[in-house]
Amino acid sequence: MKKAVILSAGFGTRMMPLTSLTPKAMLPLWGKPLIGHIMDMLIRWKVSEVLINLHHAPNPLFEYARQRSCSALRVYFSHEPEILGTGGAIRRIEWFLDSSPFWIINSDTAMDISPNPLINEFEQKKTLAALWLHPEAGPRTVDMQNGKITCFRSKYPCSTGTYTFCGTQLVSPEILNYLPDDSFCTIISAYEQAMNAGHTIRGVCLPNAYWSDIGTPERYLSTHAEIYQRWLTGRPGGSLFNQEKEKEMKRLRQSGVLIDGFAAIGNNVKISKTARIRDSIIFDNADIAGNAFLSKAIVDNNTTVNARASGIVCSADILKSPWMSIALKKLKWNPAATTAAILGKRGSQREFTRLIHKKNSAVFIHYSPERKENCLYSRHARFLLKIGVRVPKVLLDLPGNNIAVIEDMGDKSLTTFAQTQSPAEIKKTYEQLLDIVLLMHGTGVKAAKKQKLPLSKAFSRQLYKWEHRLFVDHFLKHTMCFDDKAVKSVMKDLNRVARLLAQSKHVLIHRDLQSSNVLLPGGQPALIDFQGMRFGPPAYDLASLLCDPYVSLSESIQKSLLDYYAARAESKWQIEQFFWPAAIQRLSQAIGAFARLSRQESIPEFEPYITPALAMMGRALKHLNGLPNLTNLCARFTRH
């Protein structure tokens, strides 16, 4: 196994703008490019020749690898003007291969493994390929039985017997016979054709190993944290840590810089005393001022930070966003002198960026008008402020460009607050929030009608059915793989819930009142994401908040807060009668949304909340009779 192919052609779109001019394989991991760690590993494996395929921003990668080429590891290149996929890349470099098996390795992973288990499996079983699989991390879409891969597209992902393909594989050159004729193709397609022809593809789980797919900013940060902790505890993966970085963190702490967790710092970085850094990565030539607070931030090259920042942080002019350019011009903020902290996308087709200019800070929003409620945000914000509900002020409203710039209320959400505070503090803050909710549900009704406030369609049997379809299509059918008979039985219970809720009086509700949509600037609650405001059951808002899977309040606190609201609400709202049906309705919508959003490449982090949502639904079902199918579903899923 003297030859290896490193696949590095991808754009890394989810890591933009860090990868706009730099290929993902060149992103630093504790001071060394990802590709550098892989090349070091191949030298340890006694690989003597490696080929790297190039596509996006090839020059930095080409120059780095060319300079690393030596007698121990000779480097070749294959440039793809048009991206070819893993299979297409292998077909293109057939000239590099001989009759011996060769390695294929994805460049956007961090790994610490021994090659011997893969080699032994390949040689003993006489297979066409031996693939490294992980039994816990990742999407787990590969089915395997007794070491033999049976399917790469599991019908039951994340269930028992499913695994994640880690992108490292030992392959026979015979695989070339099974590559599809398409110019763009994947290696998986070749494996599937080979399996249909009777070949065996083996999977190998490596117990004393480390693997991380660096596909998102969140994973990039957590990989640094994991490697640091593994170095501290002497576990696999710790070898990827640069011990000089530990000395640098110690020196900075001694100089007055406050570091919590880790700080992975590049070359020629200026960090002033009293700056605060928590679990962040700082690229070359950055300047971190004394009043800066970096929290889970990735600071791009040549970027100045003089305020709090998280996410990807860069100069605003690097983004090349025409919409942001329009907003900055209106604000009279120089793009080159403005720092942008990318807060990411949300499920409602909006993108958020914190803009920092001198002592000013604001949040830039670019939204899609296809979701009509997005266009209502600014008007709703002004309405809510007028009736006394605390929300961010609108600093700039450009509906013709689908742009809004709003007051920056910080990053402290009710979700994170509830994870660290005592039950007494949690209860106190929720009571303050319920006072705001009561204001919306009471004063908000007359004010909205008087002003003829444009709202989304009120709750109705049709809307309840739409939420049910979200639950059915994305969770029952896709995640649980229910057949039509099982779906019909669950729908019977959901229809009963909808009939109960249809009897409720309507008030002005937030519609998405979960803890992540409550910020705590100065310790006082403020609402965000209220653009879906409409008339509906007050219990729907209350259930959204008190049965929120992001927090999972204890039953005792939940009951206390329910009593607090009910004692102050109008009697005709009949909160006790409708709360638990509203909880089931809301949680079915949330679970369907989690299942749908978790499959979207840009926001996979919703999946972990499905189980606590089902557990909370199970709690709600204890308060209602006659819903056996939903009860069995919750018990079945939460048992696993």
XYZ file of C-alpha atoms in Angstrom:
640
model
C 0.000 0.000 0.000
C 2.481 2.557 -1.203
C 0.058 4.897 -2.940
C -2.704 7.137 -1.675
C -5.198 9.578 -3.163
C -6.295 12.583 -1.086
C -9.644 14.018 -2.184
C -9.651 17.770 -1.640
C -11.565 19.335 -4.514
C -14.738 20.451 -2.681
C -15.769 24.070 -2.132
C -16.528 23.769 1.562
C -19.575 26.013 1.121
C -20.699 25.563 4.729
C -17.366 27.035 5.847
C -17.679 30.186 3.747
C -16.253 32.816 3.767
C -13.244 31.071 5.354
C -12.969 28.933 2.223
C -13.632 31.671 -0.340
C -9.921 32.013 -1.110
C -8.594 29.024 0.828
C -9.432 25.368 0.105
C -10.896 23.551 3.094
C -7.904 21.198 3.185
C -5.738 24.209 4.058
C -7.746 25.277 7.104
C -5.489 25.142 10.170
C -5.983 22.510 12.833
C -3.951 23.525 15.866
C -1.530 25.440 13.688
C -1.113 22.970 10.829
C -3.284 22.645 7.693
C -5.612 19.640 7.619
C -3.739 18.325 4.581
C -0.479 18.568 6.530
C -1.807 16.283 9.273
C -2.893 13.755 6.633
C 0.478 13.865 4.871
C 2.246 13.262 8.201
C -0.032 10.300 8.822
C 0.714 8.807 5.388
C 4.442 9.062 6.031
C 3.931 7.099 9.263
C 2.001 4.526 7.233
C 5.028 4.130 4.897
C 3.077 5.484 1.920
C 5.648 6.781 -0.577
C 3.454 8.448 -3.251
C 0.352 10.580 -2.863
C -1.868 12.286 -5.421
C -3.973 15.300 -4.441
C -6.874 16.390 -6.607
C -7.397 20.148 -6.929
C -10.404 22.237 -7.887
C -11.457 25.214 -5.755
C -8.724 27.789 -4.939
C -5.948 25.335 -5.898
C -2.879 27.587 -5.511
C -2.481 27.613 -1.687
C -2.882 23.841 -1.516
C -0.585 23.252 -4.499
C 2.181 25.419 -3.040
C 1.950 23.882 0.430
C 1.950 20.267 -0.780
C 4.673 20.942 -3.357
C 6.936 22.297 -0.626
C 6.142 19.247 1.540
C 7.060 16.827 -1.248
C 10.214 14.917 -0.301
C 11.918 11.566 -0.645
C 9.673 10.077 2.038
C 6.462 11.200 0.294
C 6.421 12.194 -3.352
C 3.419 14.374 -4.246
C 1.466 14.434 -7.535
C -1.511 16.587 -8.509
C -4.656 16.317 -10.611
C -6.534 19.522 -11.361
C -10.277 19.362 -12.048
C -11.595 22.431 -13.918
C -15.062 20.992 -13.282
C -15.587 19.017 -10.114
C -15.919 15.296 -10.782
C -16.952 13.745 -7.463
C -15.038 10.989 -5.695
C -15.589 8.421 -8.430
C -14.854 10.839 -11.245
C -11.654 11.928 -9.511
C -10.456 8.308 -9.293
C -11.226 7.677 -12.967
C -9.258 10.774 -13.957
C -6.099 9.645 -12.111
C -6.053 6.069 -13.388
C -2.564 6.798 -14.734
C -1.318 7.176 -11.144
C -2.462 3.718 -10.057
C -0.878 0.311 -10.599
C -2.029 -3.216 -9.796
C -1.676 -2.752 -6.030
C -4.404 -1.616 -3.630
C -4.336 2.075 -2.744
C -5.703 4.407 -0.077
C -8.437 6.995 -0.643
C -8.724 9.648 2.065
C -11.027 12.664 2.426
C -9.067 15.811 3.266
C -11.759 17.526 5.369
C -11.413 15.140 8.298
C -9.242 15.004 11.390
C -8.105 11.473 12.182
C -5.741 9.486 14.334
C -5.748 5.807 13.385
C -3.573 2.812 12.708
C -3.933 1.422 9.167
C -3.351 -2.185 10.248
C -6.999 -3.201 10.960
C -8.021 -2.011 7.492
C -5.052 -3.745 5.854
C -5.751 -6.998 7.724
C -9.426 -6.942 6.797
C -8.601 -6.252 3.159
C -5.985 -9.019 2.909
C -7.753 -11.707 4.912
C -11.164 -11.346 3.342
C -9.990 -10.728 -0.234
C -12.448 -7.902 -0.571
C -12.730 -5.188 -3.174
C -12.440 -2.499 -0.518
C -12.167 -2.083 3.250
C -13.859 1.046 4.601
C -13.432 2.717 7.967
C -16.833 2.973 9.655
C -17.815 4.726 12.866
C -20.536 3.155 15.063
C -21.603 6.353 16.878
C -20.689 9.683 15.257
C -22.118 11.159 12.063
C -25.316 10.368 10.103
C -24.962 6.533 10.321
C -26.483 5.680 6.948
C -24.461 2.500 6.241
C -25.881 -0.943 7.047
C -23.377 -3.657 7.968
C -23.757 -7.269 9.073
C -20.850 -9.392 10.302
C -18.333 -6.956 8.844
C -19.973 -6.924 5.407
C -21.566 -3.718 4.123
C -25.063 -4.450 2.842
C -26.334 -0.957 2.046
C -24.983 2.594 1.858
C -28.434 4.218 2.038
C -30.037 2.750 5.134
C -33.802 2.961 5.482
C -33.292 3.260 9.240
C -30.404 5.698 9.787
C -29.034 5.965 13.325
C -30.657 2.656 14.299
C -28.881 -0.457 15.579
C -26.551 -1.899 12.935
C -25.942 1.417 11.125
C -22.599 3.179 10.769
C -20.987 6.292 9.335
C -18.465 6.040 6.498
C -15.435 8.061 7.628
C -13.984 8.678 4.153
C -10.830 6.555 4.598
C -10.680 3.336 2.570
C -8.285 0.763 1.154
C -9.352 -0.098 -2.386
C -8.440 -2.536 -5.132
C -7.788 -0.918 -8.537
C -10.481 -3.274 -9.834
C -12.948 -0.669 -8.598
C -12.272 1.188 -11.851
C -14.362 -1.435 -13.646
C -17.450 -0.376 -11.720
C -17.291 3.394 -11.987
C -20.351 4.833 -13.788
C -19.783 6.443 -17.168
C -21.016 9.843 -15.961
C -18.316 12.532 -15.773
C -19.466 13.280 -12.211
C -19.924 10.240 -9.991
C -19.297 9.047 -6.464
C -17.231 6.137 -5.235
C -20.373 4.887 -3.478
C -22.019 4.330 -6.873
C -19.064 2.156 -7.865
C -19.296 0.178 -4.628
C -23.011 -0.414 -5.177
C -22.435 -1.693 -8.726
C -19.615 -3.931 -7.503
C -21.837 -5.325 -4.728
C -24.554 -6.063 -7.291
C -21.928 -7.976 -9.288
C -21.140 -10.155 -6.268
C -18.136 -8.364 -4.752
C -17.737 -7.870 -1.018
C -17.173 -4.456 0.540
C -16.036 -4.731 4.140
C -16.500 -2.246 6.955
C -14.080 -1.872 9.854
C -14.689 -0.120 13.180
C -11.491 1.032 14.868
C -11.777 1.132 18.688
C -8.598 3.071 19.493
C -8.996 5.848 16.971
C -10.221 9.403 16.519
C -12.294 10.840 13.681
C -14.055 14.136 13.112
C -15.708 15.466 9.967
C -14.904 19.184 9.728
C -17.858 20.172 7.603
C -19.325 23.070 9.587
C -18.010 25.897 11.773
C -19.510 24.137 14.787
C -17.630 20.920 14.013
C -14.432 22.854 13.290
C -14.585 24.390 16.764
C -15.579 21.199 18.552
C -12.793 19.276 16.807
C -10.228 21.671 18.245
C -11.766 21.231 21.702
C -11.855 17.431 21.413
C -8.236 17.188 20.270
C -7.083 19.466 23.090
C -8.929 17.394 25.695
C -7.597 14.169 24.203
C -4.050 15.522 24.443
C -4.635 16.434 28.080
C -5.956 12.937 28.850
C -3.603 10.938 26.599
C -6.282 9.523 24.301
C -6.260 8.912 20.498
C -6.492 12.203 18.647
C -4.211 13.970 21.099
C -1.293 13.563 18.708
C -2.936 16.184 16.454
C -2.385 18.846 19.121
C 0.602 21.185 18.889
C 2.159 21.389 22.351
C 3.580 24.829 21.577
C -0.009 26.107 21.568
C -0.371 25.107 25.221
C 2.673 27.214 26.059
C 1.190 30.115 24.090
C -2.106 29.936 25.991
C -0.209 29.896 29.283
C 1.832 32.951 28.266
C -1.300 34.871 27.246
C -3.051 34.074 30.519
C -0.038 35.357 32.413
C -0.157 38.585 30.380
C -3.755 39.295 31.408
C -5.743 37.675 28.565
C -8.680 35.682 29.937
C -8.866 32.281 28.213
C -11.668 29.868 29.040
C -11.391 26.458 27.381
C -9.029 26.799 24.444
C -7.573 29.419 22.088
C -6.022 28.144 18.843
C -3.970 31.134 17.710
C -2.264 31.638 14.341
C 0.845 33.582 13.390
C 1.393 37.314 13.964
C -1.771 37.686 16.023
C -2.090 40.699 18.350
C -4.113 40.118 21.523
C -4.441 42.963 24.006
C -4.568 42.494 27.749
C -8.051 41.982 29.241
C -9.360 40.438 26.015
C -11.568 37.409 26.697
C -11.371 34.251 24.604
C -13.520 31.165 25.041
C -13.148 28.116 22.803
C -12.111 30.079 19.692
C -9.816 29.860 16.671
C -7.877 32.919 15.494
C -6.236 32.948 12.067
C -3.044 34.759 11.053
C -2.556 38.536 11.406
C -5.744 39.108 13.423
C -5.966 41.929 15.969
C -7.996 41.258 19.120
C -8.639 44.410 21.175
C -8.765 44.544 24.960
C -12.561 44.910 25.027
C -13.120 41.935 22.709
C -14.929 38.831 23.923
C -14.621 35.881 21.549
C -16.959 33.008 22.338
C -16.920 29.991 20.018
C -15.578 32.275 17.297
C -13.456 31.639 14.203
C -11.607 34.840 13.367
C -10.467 35.114 9.749
C -7.075 36.361 8.560
C -6.361 40.095 8.942
C -9.528 40.735 10.985
C -9.852 43.257 13.824
C -12.255 42.467 16.680
C -13.116 45.076 19.313
C -16.395 43.731 20.732
C -18.060 40.456 21.583
C -18.233 38.056 18.645
C -19.105 34.455 17.897
C -19.350 32.301 14.766
C -17.221 33.114 11.737
C -15.758 36.612 12.154
C -14.252 38.542 9.243
C -14.065 41.952 7.657
C -17.417 42.850 6.087
C -15.834 43.605 2.706
C -14.611 39.980 2.464
C -18.184 38.734 2.283
C -18.832 40.376 -1.111
C -22.521 40.551 -0.243
C -24.444 43.052 -2.385
C -27.242 43.175 0.225
C -24.846 43.909 3.052
C -23.171 46.574 0.932
C -26.546 48.297 0.542
C -27.179 48.183 4.288
C -23.700 49.435 5.208
C -24.026 52.316 2.769
C -27.320 53.347 4.372
C -25.763 53.085 7.833
C -22.680 55.003 6.601
C -20.397 52.246 7.882
C -17.181 51.591 5.934
C -17.169 47.837 4.995
C -13.395 47.598 5.394
C -13.707 49.033 8.922
C -16.708 46.880 9.848
C -16.353 43.459 11.442
C -18.933 40.845 10.488
C -19.733 37.897 12.757
C -21.812 35.388 10.816
C -24.573 34.050 13.032
C -25.770 31.556 10.444
C -29.062 30.549 8.900
C -32.321 29.744 10.622
C -35.135 27.493 9.556
C -37.204 30.425 8.258
C -35.057 31.244 5.197
C -33.134 34.093 6.818
C -29.438 34.805 7.277
C -28.111 36.725 10.277
C -24.830 38.616 10.666
C -23.682 40.750 13.597
C -22.044 43.955 12.334
C -19.566 45.815 14.550
C -18.412 49.294 13.565
C -16.383 51.254 16.102
C -18.580 51.258 19.230
C -21.746 50.360 17.363
C -23.213 46.874 16.995
C -26.275 45.694 15.087
C -27.711 42.545 13.524
C -28.116 42.407 9.746
C -30.914 40.197 8.381
C -31.352 39.139 4.767
C -34.558 37.189 4.227
C -36.417 35.366 1.501
C -39.796 36.926 0.587
C -41.024 33.485 -0.479
C -41.865 32.969 3.167
C -44.322 35.853 3.442
C -44.139 36.202 7.221
C -40.474 37.282 6.893
C -41.704 40.518 5.309
C -43.767 41.297 8.426
C -40.892 41.344 10.929
C -40.166 45.068 10.994
C -43.787 46.176 11.260
C -44.443 43.624 14.004
C -41.376 44.822 15.922
C -42.619 48.409 15.910
C -46.108 47.261 16.961
C -44.842 45.183 19.880
C -42.595 47.964 21.147
C -45.544 50.341 21.090
C -47.689 48.107 23.318
C -44.809 47.596 25.774
C -43.382 44.231 24.668
C -39.583 44.245 24.660
C -38.167 43.347 21.224
C -35.153 44.572 19.191
C -35.558 48.037 17.676
C -35.526 48.250 13.879
C -32.583 50.385 12.801
C -32.995 49.932 9.050
C -35.900 48.532 7.050
C -35.423 47.991 3.296
C -38.295 45.711 2.195
C -37.486 46.239 -1.478
C -34.137 44.552 -0.875
C -35.408 42.027 1.712
C -33.116 43.608 4.302
C -33.550 44.609 7.935
C -30.990 45.792 10.471
C -32.036 45.508 14.095
C -30.767 46.300 17.560
C -28.147 43.870 18.843
C -29.466 42.290 22.038
C -26.568 39.870 22.505
C -26.282 36.100 22.480
C -27.662 35.127 25.876
C -30.815 33.130 25.190
C -33.261 31.617 27.628
C -32.052 28.212 26.410
C -28.477 28.729 27.608
C -29.637 30.566 30.742
C -31.821 27.648 31.837
C -28.927 25.202 31.473
C -26.815 26.934 34.119
C -29.198 28.545 36.627
C -30.892 27.286 39.774
C -34.574 26.279 39.668
C -35.455 29.442 41.621
C -33.729 31.715 39.082
C -35.281 29.816 36.169
C -38.748 30.175 37.684
C -38.255 33.899 38.323
C -37.141 34.599 34.734
C -39.967 32.558 33.229
C -42.466 34.478 35.341
C -41.090 37.751 33.956
C -41.500 36.306 30.472
C -45.049 35.178 31.157
C -45.928 38.751 32.124
C -44.857 39.777 28.604
C -46.881 36.943 27.087
C -49.951 38.009 29.045
C -49.519 41.511 27.637
C -49.531 40.164 24.079
C -52.497 37.909 24.751
C -54.469 40.738 26.365
C -53.604 44.283 25.219
C -52.208 42.979 21.936
C -55.595 41.764 20.693
C -57.389 45.119 20.691
C -54.297 47.004 19.479
C -53.749 44.642 16.547
C -57.373 44.857 15.464
C -57.441 48.639 15.831
C -54.289 49.075 13.718
C -55.381 46.385 11.248
C -51.962 44.800 11.765
C -51.092 42.408 8.899
C -50.758 38.915 10.351
C -50.302 35.369 9.181
C -53.465 33.315 8.854
C -55.120 32.524 12.155
C -55.055 29.028 13.585
C -57.694 26.814 12.029
C -58.355 23.148 11.342
C -56.401 23.589 8.103
C -53.340 24.913 9.942
C -53.513 22.106 12.482
C -53.621 19.633 9.598
C -50.614 21.322 7.991
C -48.645 20.852 11.218
C -49.762 17.221 11.293
C -48.497 16.707 7.724
C -45.113 18.078 8.760
C -45.026 15.475 11.543
C -46.214 12.665 9.303
C -44.094 13.322 6.229
C -40.793 14.147 7.887
C -40.875 12.148 11.112
C -43.292 9.230 10.842
C -42.576 8.373 7.211
C -38.947 9.430 6.785
C -37.431 8.942 10.244
C -39.634 6.142 11.607
C -40.496 4.552 8.213
C -44.142 4.028 9.236
C -46.416 2.382 6.688
C -49.757 3.896 5.694
C -51.689 1.874 8.294
C -49.471 3.053 11.160
C -49.620 6.655 9.926
C -53.413 6.518 9.754
C -53.652 5.358 13.357
C -51.476 8.208 14.623
C -53.406 10.726 12.519
C -56.594 9.559 14.227
C -55.188 10.741 17.557
C -53.858 14.011 16.130
C -57.238 14.808 14.591
C -58.829 14.410 18.017
C -56.298 16.885 19.447
C -57.144 19.370 16.692
C -60.876 19.064 17.403
C -60.242 19.893 21.059
C -58.119 22.942 20.224
C -60.667 24.208 17.693
C -62.916 25.054 20.657
C -60.396 27.504 22.169
C -60.822 31.267 22.125
C -58.197 33.106 20.039
C -55.798 35.829 21.149
C -52.692 37.398 19.600
C -49.941 34.770 19.947
C -46.223 34.647 19.150
C -46.644 31.234 17.441
C -43.007 30.119 18.006
C -42.471 30.927 21.683
C -39.586 28.566 22.451
C -36.621 29.405 24.682
C -34.242 30.006 21.759
C -36.501 32.892 20.699
C -36.111 34.687 24.028
C -32.994 36.778 24.666
C -31.942 38.167 28.039
C -30.140 41.497 27.497
C -29.391 42.921 30.926
C -31.083 39.879 32.446
C -34.567 40.916 31.239
C -36.550 38.878 28.662
C -36.956 40.138 25.089
C -38.741 38.360 22.246
C -37.359 37.623 18.787
C -38.660 35.648 15.787
C -42.193 36.996 16.198
C -42.835 37.469 12.468
C -45.239 34.498 12.514
C -47.522 36.286 14.976
C -51.214 35.504 14.451
C -54.484 34.851 16.259
C -54.654 31.462 17.936
C -55.174 29.601 21.211
C -53.287 31.224 24.103
C -52.453 27.704 25.297
C -50.393 27.159 22.129
C -47.926 29.882 23.170
C -47.919 28.630 26.740
C -47.258 25.041 25.645
C -44.519 26.178 23.242
C -42.707 27.764 26.173
C -43.362 25.364 29.043
C -43.038 22.135 26.995
C -40.005 23.350 25.063
C -37.615 20.427 24.222
C -34.653 22.851 24.224
C -35.018 23.212 28.005
C -37.245 20.336 29.229
C -38.511 22.008 32.393
C -39.187 19.749 35.372
C -42.817 18.855 36.047
C -42.833 20.871 39.276
C -41.572 24.085 37.625
C -43.845 23.483 34.653
C -46.904 23.219 36.932
C -45.878 26.264 38.976
C -45.523 28.414 35.847
C -48.787 27.123 34.435
C -50.508 28.125 37.665
C -48.778 31.550 37.562
C -50.153 32.239 34.082
C -53.621 30.828 34.785
C -54.001 33.019 37.908
C -53.423 36.157 35.815
C -55.153 35.150 32.587
C -58.728 35.886 31.661
C -60.988 33.054 32.834
C -62.597 32.711 29.428
C -59.274 31.514 27.990
C -59.705 28.191 29.891
C -55.983 27.515 29.991
C -56.204 24.310 32.064
C -58.627 22.772 29.548
C -56.524 23.436 26.462
C -52.906 23.347 27.707
C -52.165 19.650 27.252
C -53.854 19.296 23.831
C -51.886 22.399 22.767
C -48.688 20.768 24.032
C -49.276 17.682 21.868
C -50.138 19.822 18.845
C -47.092 22.070 19.272
C -44.694 19.186 19.907
C -45.904 17.316 16.814
C -45.121 20.440 14.780
C -41.718 20.824 16.443
C -40.753 17.173 15.894
C -41.736 17.387 12.236
C -39.695 20.573 11.856
C -36.684 19.035 13.645
C -36.805 16.000 11.346
C -37.071 18.170 8.227
C -34.396 20.679 9.203
C -31.945 18.029 10.400
C -31.815 16.674 6.850
C -30.928 20.048 5.376
C -27.187 20.293 4.899
C -26.877 23.698 6.503
C -28.661 23.025 9.804
C -28.232 19.431 11.009
C -28.171 20.343 14.714
C -31.938 19.999 15.228
C -31.968 16.176 15.306
C -30.828 15.796 18.964
C -34.000 17.544 20.138
C -36.365 14.948 18.671
C -36.014 12.554 21.605
C -36.632 15.159 24.373
C -39.598 16.456 22.343
C -41.095 12.966 22.279
C -40.417 12.553 25.988
C -42.269 15.830 26.649
C -45.128 14.663 24.430
C -45.255 11.498 26.492
C -45.633 13.653 29.629
C -48.501 15.569 28.012
C -50.255 12.363 26.973
C -50.498 11.267 30.594
C -52.991 14.082 31.107
C -55.305 13.006 28.270
C -57.238 9.806 27.580
C -58.090 8.264 24.260
C -54.789 8.799 22.412
C -53.278 5.269 22.457
C -51.400 5.467 19.174
C -49.445 8.593 20.082
C -48.781 7.104 23.523
C -47.329 3.927 22.001
C -45.218 5.961 19.577
C -43.631 8.031 22.341
C -42.980 4.961 24.492
C -41.452 3.060 21.548
C -39.103 5.839 20.480
C -37.953 7.003 23.899
C -37.181 3.414 24.989
C -34.314 3.441 22.444
